[in-house]
Amino acid sequence: MAMEVEPFVPISSIPLPERNPATILCCQCAAPISGVDSVDSLCYDCVKLRVDVTEGVQRDANLHQCRDCDRWLSPPSQWVAAALESRELLSLCLRKLRGLNKVRIIDASFIWTEPHSRRIKVKITVQSEVSSGTILQQTFEVEYVVSSHQCPDCAKSYTHNTWRANVQVRQKVPHKRTFLYLEQLILEAGVHKDTINIKEVDNGIDFYFGQRNHAEKFVDFLTSVVPLRAKKSQQLISIDVHTSSKSHKFTYSIEIVPICKDDLVALPLKMARQCGNIAPLTLCYRIGTAVNFLDPSTLQTADVSPQVYWRGPFAPLADVRELTEFTIMDIEPLGPVKGRFVLAEATVRRTSDLGTNDTEYTTRTHLGGLLHPGDNALGYHLTGTNFNNSQLEDIENSKAHGSTIPDVVLVKKAYPARRKNKSRTWKLRRMNKEDGEMLPRKQDQAREEADYEMFLRDVEEDQEMRGVMNLYKAERRAEARKKKAAEDMEGVEETGETNGVEEVDGDEDGDDDSALEIPLDQLREEFEEMNMDEQ
């Protein structure tokens, strides 16, 4: 098939659009122009010099910015978030100009200014028709002065009793480990940013919000991470009889299940039968949307939902404050393995009894994969201990479970050689909380510091816990001190003394510390964030 080719046409033969011939001279510069489409007998260049299409458009304006939240006022009363030199801020700047609707905007862009000058300059290109068929395009600059103005939301945050909703989180336990863990979950999810105040009270924390939907969103988050029950109440603040509009304050009461990780729990016999006929004497090994229990003698697990728990609540038999340190004399795996738990039979002695008596205890434990002869472990010593607990009395009187109560229940591996004041390579972030009206006593401060140190050790030992929170790299203050000390000691002769500084063997407790080191790839770089404090 032959391809058809159009004949070649020279450029000179292509007809050009007709132009009006020059018939007159410009009255200003005597340039030849067409008298048909000219404006007042002027050429285009003279029209640009004598006609200003930007007349009536503002050349300066004011912008209001809140210094606390960095939002901009969009009249009449809306506050919008916009970064410098962003499209949102450019749109706001153009809306602020009066007279801009009389011309057509072709282009607009920012001109760089010093950040501390509190000035914003915008270059705008506009078009307008000066006569029939004649369009004039001009470019001009507008300067905005940025003035500080506090938005209503930030003004409420600095004023007492301006909250609209309050979430009261409580847990009736003698320590703060659950709230320390919950605090890290809140920081990781960022749900604390809508609060206007956070106040620490006895047995819990109060979160204050400026809007009701923010509080409900926060309650939904808590329900998704910890077992709890919630109650809602409201108080009438004011009412307008003419429009029937009412103003309320809402309070959400959150009570977390008073059972924590590593607690020894005696389940009611009826509940134990409903949970797969598990042994009633169990350990709480994890807290999530439900309470997870483990039978250390069989590795059987059971989950108790908060709805089931609150139908028949019960208290733990013992908590982490009652742990006793034991020394492993012998341990032998029994075979069953369930996840990270390995069933084993261990022979232990109380560490405090070594060299005093030869009393040994034989028990089954779920720590067969961690413990070895010579290691130390923390556990509950049940022999000779009196508990005022009705569930334990029912277990002792039961024919099926009365003879299954062990002498010792091991909970976790202990690291006795760990240094108390060890400088960690990582750190956690804390929320800025307002203390209560009464200053804490010295014994309360000591207890809070002990709870926080225990929580940090739990983070080091539990890899699963580290997976749901953010850990940040700590400053190398210890390395800087060591380097400075080395520089100061360069001229010191090698004698047995170092100016009162004792030499410490770094390998003395390196075995225990090496197992607790967190890899650097699990740590994030340090950054500053609003409403957060470093610890």
XYZ file of C-alpha atoms in Angstrom:
535
model
C 0.000 0.000 0.000
C 1.491 3.324 -1.080
C 1.728 6.083 1.533
C 0.244 9.415 0.491
C 2.587 12.378 0.967
C 1.323 15.932 0.940
C 3.063 18.252 -1.502
C 5.765 20.550 -0.128
C 4.610 24.104 0.521
C 7.285 26.783 1.082
C 7.019 28.971 4.184
C 6.864 32.108 2.145
C 3.619 30.905 0.591
C 1.815 30.324 3.944
C -0.667 33.159 4.477
C 0.002 35.257 7.582
C -2.760 36.796 9.697
C -3.701 40.253 8.539
C -2.531 43.151 10.697
C -3.910 46.623 10.743
C -1.437 48.858 8.957
C 0.179 51.757 10.776
C -1.825 54.839 9.950
C -0.893 57.341 12.708
C 1.973 58.228 14.986
C 1.952 57.839 18.807
C 1.233 61.219 20.340
C 3.827 60.524 23.047
C 6.809 58.941 21.330
C 5.896 59.279 17.618
C 6.028 55.545 17.027
C 3.885 54.374 14.058
C 0.757 52.631 15.294
C -2.613 51.585 13.964
C -5.329 54.137 14.540
C -7.965 51.378 14.693
C -6.951 49.551 17.903
C -4.870 52.220 19.655
C -5.765 53.637 23.073
C -5.925 57.420 23.098
C -3.465 57.482 20.160
C -0.793 55.846 22.336
C 1.436 52.879 21.611
C 1.534 49.835 23.916
C 4.714 50.956 25.694
C 3.262 54.390 26.435
C 0.024 52.841 27.658
C 2.012 50.785 30.215
C 3.698 53.965 31.419
C 0.526 56.056 31.760
C -2.113 53.426 32.781
C -1.916 51.549 36.127
C -4.256 48.538 36.270
C -3.215 47.846 39.883
C -4.737 51.090 41.085
C -7.114 50.375 43.943
C -5.298 47.171 45.037
C -3.692 47.209 48.486
C 0.099 47.294 48.625
C 0.383 46.446 52.331
C -1.708 44.438 54.808
C -1.529 42.746 58.203
C -1.491 39.042 59.064
C -2.332 37.730 62.523
C -0.482 34.660 63.824
C -0.792 32.825 67.138
C 2.665 32.307 68.623
C 1.596 29.300 70.686
C 0.127 27.106 67.943
C 1.564 28.925 64.847
C -1.856 29.170 63.219
C -3.049 32.099 61.078
C -6.281 34.047 61.388
C -8.564 33.650 58.395
C -11.294 36.279 58.776
C -13.699 36.459 60.315
C -12.919 33.913 63.057
C -11.277 30.826 61.570
C -7.722 29.809 62.471
C -5.854 27.725 59.885
C -2.499 25.963 60.039
C -0.108 26.907 57.233
C 3.665 26.714 56.868
C 5.748 29.599 55.584
C 5.764 29.915 51.762
C 3.033 27.292 51.462
C 0.070 27.328 49.121
C -2.318 27.700 52.054
C -0.513 30.809 53.309
C -0.373 32.285 49.780
C -4.116 31.794 49.390
C -4.678 33.512 52.740
C -2.479 36.450 51.685
C -4.405 36.939 48.437
C -7.752 36.892 50.207
C -6.569 39.649 52.529
C -6.125 42.177 49.660
C -8.973 44.545 48.791
C -9.520 45.392 45.122
C -7.888 42.240 43.788
C -11.217 40.992 42.455
C -11.248 43.745 39.786
C -8.250 42.255 37.948
C -7.247 38.815 36.742
C -4.453 37.107 38.696
C -1.862 35.487 36.432
C 0.866 34.529 38.923
C 1.737 34.936 42.605
C 4.866 33.910 44.509
C 6.734 34.663 47.739
C 9.815 36.865 47.952
C 12.357 35.658 50.516
C 12.613 37.695 53.714
C 14.443 37.193 56.988
C 12.438 34.869 59.272
C 12.872 37.180 62.264
C 11.777 40.298 60.353
C 8.074 39.482 60.824
C 7.516 40.522 57.204
C 6.105 38.554 54.267
C 6.421 39.818 50.682
C 4.368 38.509 47.761
C 4.973 39.192 44.079
C 1.692 39.292 42.086
C 1.173 39.463 38.308
C -2.269 40.658 37.103
C -4.011 41.441 33.811
C -6.794 43.876 32.972
C -8.468 45.141 29.801
C -7.876 48.867 29.361
C -9.940 49.132 26.160
C -11.632 46.854 23.684
C -9.026 44.353 22.522
C -6.173 45.817 24.584
C -5.058 43.795 27.659
C -2.411 45.180 29.960
C -0.273 42.978 32.281
C 1.596 44.380 35.286
C 3.554 43.024 38.275
C 3.669 44.533 41.751
C 4.745 43.597 45.301
C 2.695 43.496 48.477
C 4.239 43.570 51.961
C 2.484 41.921 54.903
C 3.287 42.703 58.522
C 2.930 39.659 60.810
C 1.457 40.590 64.174
C 0.937 38.288 67.143
C -2.593 37.495 68.218
C -3.553 34.695 70.598
C -6.212 32.340 69.275
C -9.208 31.433 71.475
C -8.043 27.822 71.908
C -4.663 28.880 73.286
C -6.307 31.530 75.447
C -8.449 28.812 77.014
C -5.401 26.662 77.722
C -3.938 29.454 79.895
C -7.204 30.073 81.727
C -8.452 27.840 84.514
C -11.782 26.011 84.311
C -12.244 26.591 80.582
C -12.225 22.911 79.643
C -15.253 21.343 78.027
C -14.472 17.657 78.647
C -12.402 15.845 81.272
C -11.097 12.268 81.143
C -10.214 10.877 84.580
C -7.998 7.794 84.311
C -7.622 5.784 87.516
C -6.105 2.479 88.635
C -6.233 1.327 92.240
C -2.722 -0.083 92.549
C 0.177 1.024 94.808
C 2.566 1.843 91.938
C 2.705 3.867 88.706
C 4.053 1.252 86.289
C 0.812 0.993 84.317
C 0.582 4.759 83.855
C 4.227 4.925 82.767
C 3.499 2.297 80.113
C 0.253 4.022 79.107
C 2.094 7.340 78.832
C 4.477 5.896 76.235
C 1.556 4.509 74.220
C -0.116 7.940 74.277
C 3.080 9.656 73.119
C 3.627 7.113 70.366
C 0.073 7.645 69.032
C 0.148 11.433 69.566
C -3.362 11.587 71.061
C -2.177 13.971 73.798
C -1.850 16.909 71.380
C -5.541 17.852 71.700
C -5.324 18.303 75.471
C -5.287 21.768 77.036
C -3.973 20.496 80.374
C -2.723 17.265 81.954
C -2.864 16.999 85.729
C -1.409 14.224 87.847
C -3.555 13.236 90.818
C -3.592 10.440 93.350
C -4.020 7.009 91.696
C -4.234 8.464 88.204
C -4.086 11.308 85.688
C -6.693 13.840 84.523
C -6.776 14.923 80.853
C -8.604 18.155 79.993
C -9.935 18.874 76.502
C -11.484 21.924 74.892
C -13.925 19.885 72.798
C -16.090 16.912 73.569
C -15.180 14.943 70.433
C -11.472 15.122 71.368
C -12.247 13.505 74.725
C -14.327 10.777 73.086
C -11.504 10.081 70.652
C -9.098 9.786 73.585
C -11.432 7.366 75.398
C -11.646 5.221 72.259
C -7.848 5.076 72.144
C -7.617 3.990 75.783
C -10.203 1.278 75.151
C -8.031 -0.085 72.331
C -4.862 -0.457 74.436
C -5.808 -1.300 78.065
C -8.665 -3.182 79.772
C -11.014 -0.701 81.412
C -14.553 0.372 82.060
C -15.839 3.854 81.298
C -18.615 5.979 82.739
C -19.894 9.276 81.355
C -21.511 12.159 83.197
C -22.421 15.714 82.263
C -23.099 18.919 84.140
C -25.292 21.754 82.924
C -23.349 25.024 82.892
C -25.744 27.486 81.268
C -28.995 27.610 79.314
C -30.533 30.204 77.030
C -34.306 30.222 77.560
C -34.888 32.145 74.328
C -33.089 29.756 71.962
C -33.153 26.622 74.202
C -29.392 26.230 73.717
C -27.528 24.535 76.566
C -23.880 24.348 77.548
C -22.536 21.262 79.324
C -19.273 19.999 80.781
C -18.592 16.310 80.249
C -16.612 13.988 82.502
C -15.445 10.499 81.499
C -14.410 8.238 84.370
C -11.957 5.537 83.271
C -11.024 2.730 85.672
C -8.289 0.354 84.555
C -8.320 -3.227 85.730
C -6.194 -3.314 88.938
C -3.996 -6.168 87.683
C -0.524 -5.474 86.291
C 2.163 -7.409 84.488
C 4.025 -9.998 86.651
C 1.281 -10.039 89.314
C 0.374 -13.322 90.995
C -3.357 -13.859 90.632
C -5.706 -16.375 92.241
C -8.619 -16.750 89.836
C -12.093 -17.616 91.122
C -12.702 -21.309 90.558
C -15.748 -20.674 88.382
C -13.841 -18.249 86.157
C -10.905 -20.681 85.904
C -13.251 -23.419 84.636
C -14.725 -21.009 82.088
C -11.233 -20.083 80.839
C -10.394 -23.542 79.494
C -10.171 -25.165 82.940
C -6.854 -23.446 83.651
C -5.170 -23.808 87.046
C -6.550 -21.016 89.271
C -3.110 -19.883 90.520
C -1.671 -17.970 87.557
C 0.702 -15.209 86.537
C -0.297 -12.118 84.567
C 2.266 -12.041 81.748
C 0.744 -9.338 79.538
C -1.794 -6.505 79.584
C -3.595 -5.524 76.398
C -7.245 -5.124 75.537
C -7.683 -8.110 77.845
C -5.762 -9.495 80.821
C -3.546 -12.440 79.773
C -2.842 -15.137 82.380
C -0.294 -17.967 82.287
C -0.105 -21.181 84.266
C 3.680 -21.588 84.822
C 3.351 -25.301 85.565
C 1.645 -26.244 82.261
C 2.182 -23.177 79.978
C -1.574 -22.912 79.510
C -2.795 -19.374 78.810
C -6.153 -17.677 79.249
C -7.563 -14.265 78.387
C -10.064 -12.425 80.583
C -11.897 -9.577 78.896
C -12.715 -6.431 80.903
C -16.448 -7.189 80.598
C -15.956 -10.602 82.210
C -13.667 -9.187 84.885
C -15.996 -6.403 86.013
C -18.875 -8.875 86.400
C -16.884 -10.469 89.215
C -13.847 -8.294 90.072
C -10.991 -9.675 92.163
C -7.663 -8.313 93.412
C -4.219 -9.803 92.679
C -2.728 -12.110 95.280
C 0.702 -10.389 95.229
C 2.422 -7.708 93.195
C 6.031 -6.978 92.161
C 6.847 -5.319 95.476
C 6.709 -8.761 97.139
C 9.141 -10.505 94.790
C 11.938 -12.518 96.409
C 15.296 -13.256 94.836
C 16.186 -16.924 94.315
C 19.328 -18.673 93.089
C 18.972 -21.453 90.519
C 20.734 -24.581 91.757
C 19.614 -26.864 88.943
C 17.166 -26.648 86.039
C 16.033 -29.268 83.536
C 13.748 -28.621 80.523
C 10.690 -30.852 80.372
C 9.982 -30.531 76.654
C 6.841 -28.397 76.097
C 7.514 -25.068 74.384
C 4.954 -22.326 73.739
C 6.315 -19.246 72.015
C 9.033 -17.731 74.203
C 8.042 -19.931 77.165
C 9.890 -23.209 77.815
C 8.584 -25.504 80.537
C 11.289 -26.663 82.946
C 11.702 -28.017 86.454
C 14.014 -25.954 88.657
C 15.618 -26.400 92.051
C 16.076 -23.046 93.780
C 17.231 -21.519 97.033
C 16.543 -18.140 98.485
C 19.563 -15.945 97.841
C 19.382 -14.545 101.339
C 19.594 -18.113 102.776
C 22.827 -19.053 101.014
C 25.376 -19.978 103.660
C 22.695 -19.990 106.364
C 20.563 -23.058 105.650
C 20.221 -25.685 102.947
C 16.491 -25.340 102.294
C 15.749 -26.021 98.616
C 12.504 -25.778 96.685
C 11.513 -27.612 93.529
C 9.089 -25.892 91.180
C 8.002 -25.818 87.593
C 8.690 -22.651 85.644
C 8.073 -21.171 82.210
C 11.590 -19.636 82.103
C 13.430 -22.749 80.916
C 14.880 -20.903 77.946
C 16.394 -18.092 80.058
C 17.592 -19.624 83.317
C 20.726 -21.682 83.855
C 22.341 -23.081 87.003
C 23.902 -20.219 88.956
C 21.523 -17.561 87.631
C 19.245 -15.487 89.816
C 15.493 -15.149 89.412
C 12.702 -13.172 91.061
C 9.634 -15.008 92.241
C 6.922 -15.310 94.855
C 7.661 -17.353 97.969
C 4.349 -18.956 98.940
C 5.570 -21.291 101.682
C 5.072 -19.722 105.074
C 3.384 -16.621 103.638
C -0.064 -15.615 104.832
C -2.463 -14.092 102.306
C -5.781 -12.527 103.164
C -7.481 -13.606 99.963
C -10.792 -15.436 99.636
C -9.927 -16.904 96.215
C -6.748 -18.524 97.610
C -8.740 -20.011 100.494
C -11.142 -21.566 97.989
C -8.194 -23.048 96.098
C -6.694 -24.514 99.291
C -10.030 -26.070 100.235
C -10.576 -27.470 96.748
C -9.952 -31.172 96.251
C -8.796 -30.690 92.661
C -6.404 -27.779 93.201
C -5.555 -27.821 96.902
C -2.495 -30.017 96.405
C -1.201 -28.153 93.320
C -0.110 -24.956 95.076
C 3.684 -24.669 94.553
C 6.225 -23.481 97.107
C 7.758 -20.951 94.723
C 6.485 -19.247 91.558
C 9.317 -17.822 89.458
C 8.435 -14.689 87.483
C 11.498 -13.375 85.647
C 15.260 -13.519 85.491
C 17.164 -11.188 87.834
C 20.360 -9.278 87.079
C 21.923 -8.611 90.498
C 25.188 -7.207 89.088
C 23.393 -4.480 87.174
C 24.584 -1.045 88.223
C 21.892 1.195 89.660
C 23.340 4.445 88.271
C 24.283 3.013 84.932
C 24.208 5.584 82.120
C 21.861 4.238 79.461
C 22.356 4.858 75.761
C 18.624 5.490 75.344
C 15.915 7.558 76.948
C 12.153 7.987 76.953
C 9.984 11.033 76.437
C 7.587 12.245 79.112
C 4.461 14.366 78.939
C 4.361 17.734 80.654
C 2.022 17.156 83.566
C 0.806 19.595 86.173
C 1.309 18.452 89.735
C -1.546 18.391 92.196
C -2.306 21.087 94.719
C -0.284 19.324 97.437
C 3.448 18.886 96.901
C 4.571 15.235 97.013
C 6.295 14.074 100.126
C 9.862 12.802 100.107
C 8.775 9.188 100.511
C 6.338 9.596 97.602
C 9.087 11.030 95.409
C 11.375 8.137 96.302
C 8.623 5.659 95.480
C 7.966 7.315 92.105
C 11.671 7.216 91.258
C 11.786 3.530 92.200
C 8.717 2.830 90.029
C 10.298 4.629 87.078
C 13.588 2.734 87.490
C 11.662 -0.560 87.619
C 9.773 0.449 84.478
C 13.033 1.219 82.658
C 14.362 -2.203 83.623
C 11.188 -3.822 82.307
C 11.734 -2.011 78.998
C 15.298 -3.332 78.839
C 14.250 -6.891 79.569
C 11.043 -7.123 77.504
C 11.540 -6.855 73.745
C 7.793 -7.097 73.135
C 7.219 -3.999 75.280
C 9.879 -2.042 73.378
C 8.066 -2.769 70.126
C 5.086 -0.536 71.001
C 6.953 2.550 72.211
C 9.535 5.002 70.912
C 13.070 4.956 72.332
C 15.478 7.791 71.573
C 19.235 8.041 71.555
C 20.634 9.634 74.686
C 23.311 12.277 74.688
C 26.837 10.971 74.990
C 27.507 12.723 78.265
C 29.280 9.746 79.753
C 31.623 9.466 76.773
C 32.375 13.182 76.938
C 33.249 12.893 80.628
C 35.506 9.919 79.964
C 37.281 11.740 77.152
C 37.825 14.804 79.315
C 39.138 12.665 82.168
C 41.527 10.915 79.778
C 42.852 14.248 78.552
C 43.379 15.421 82.124
C 45.269 12.249 83.016
C 47.614 12.218 80.005
C 50.507 13.633 82.026
C 50.012 11.376 85.029
C 52.623 8.699 85.498
C 51.474 5.099 85.578
C 51.543 4.373 89.280
C 49.056 2.458 91.406
C 47.106 5.664 92.162
C 45.181 8.017 89.855
C 44.542 11.088 91.995
C 41.882 9.413 94.095
C 40.077 7.826 91.138
C 39.720 4.078 91.573
C 40.066 1.799 88.606
C 36.970 -0.275 88.029
C 37.043 -3.501 86.135
C 34.647 -3.067 83.241
C 34.169 -6.825 82.870
C 32.896 -7.303 86.413
C 29.245 -7.088 85.444
C 29.539 -7.029 81.693
C 27.799 -10.375 81.308
C 24.583 -9.082 82.865
C 24.709 -5.705 81.141
C 25.391 -7.147 77.690
C 22.094 -9.048 77.777
C 20.222 -5.816 78.473
C 21.836 -3.616 75.827
C 19.313 -2.232 73.328
C 20.600 -2.219 69.716
C 21.124 1.207 68.187
C 18.926 0.330 65.203
C 15.940 0.265 67.593
C 16.601 3.849 68.772
C 15.328 6.984 67.078
C 17.100 10.252 66.642
C 16.329 12.930 69.212
C 13.911 15.674 68.202
C 11.901 18.352 69.968
C 8.131 18.063 70.203
C 5.522 20.224 71.839
C 4.209 19.185 75.278
C 6.981 16.636 75.741
C 9.806 16.491 78.217
C 12.855 14.252 78.302
C 13.710 11.947 81.152
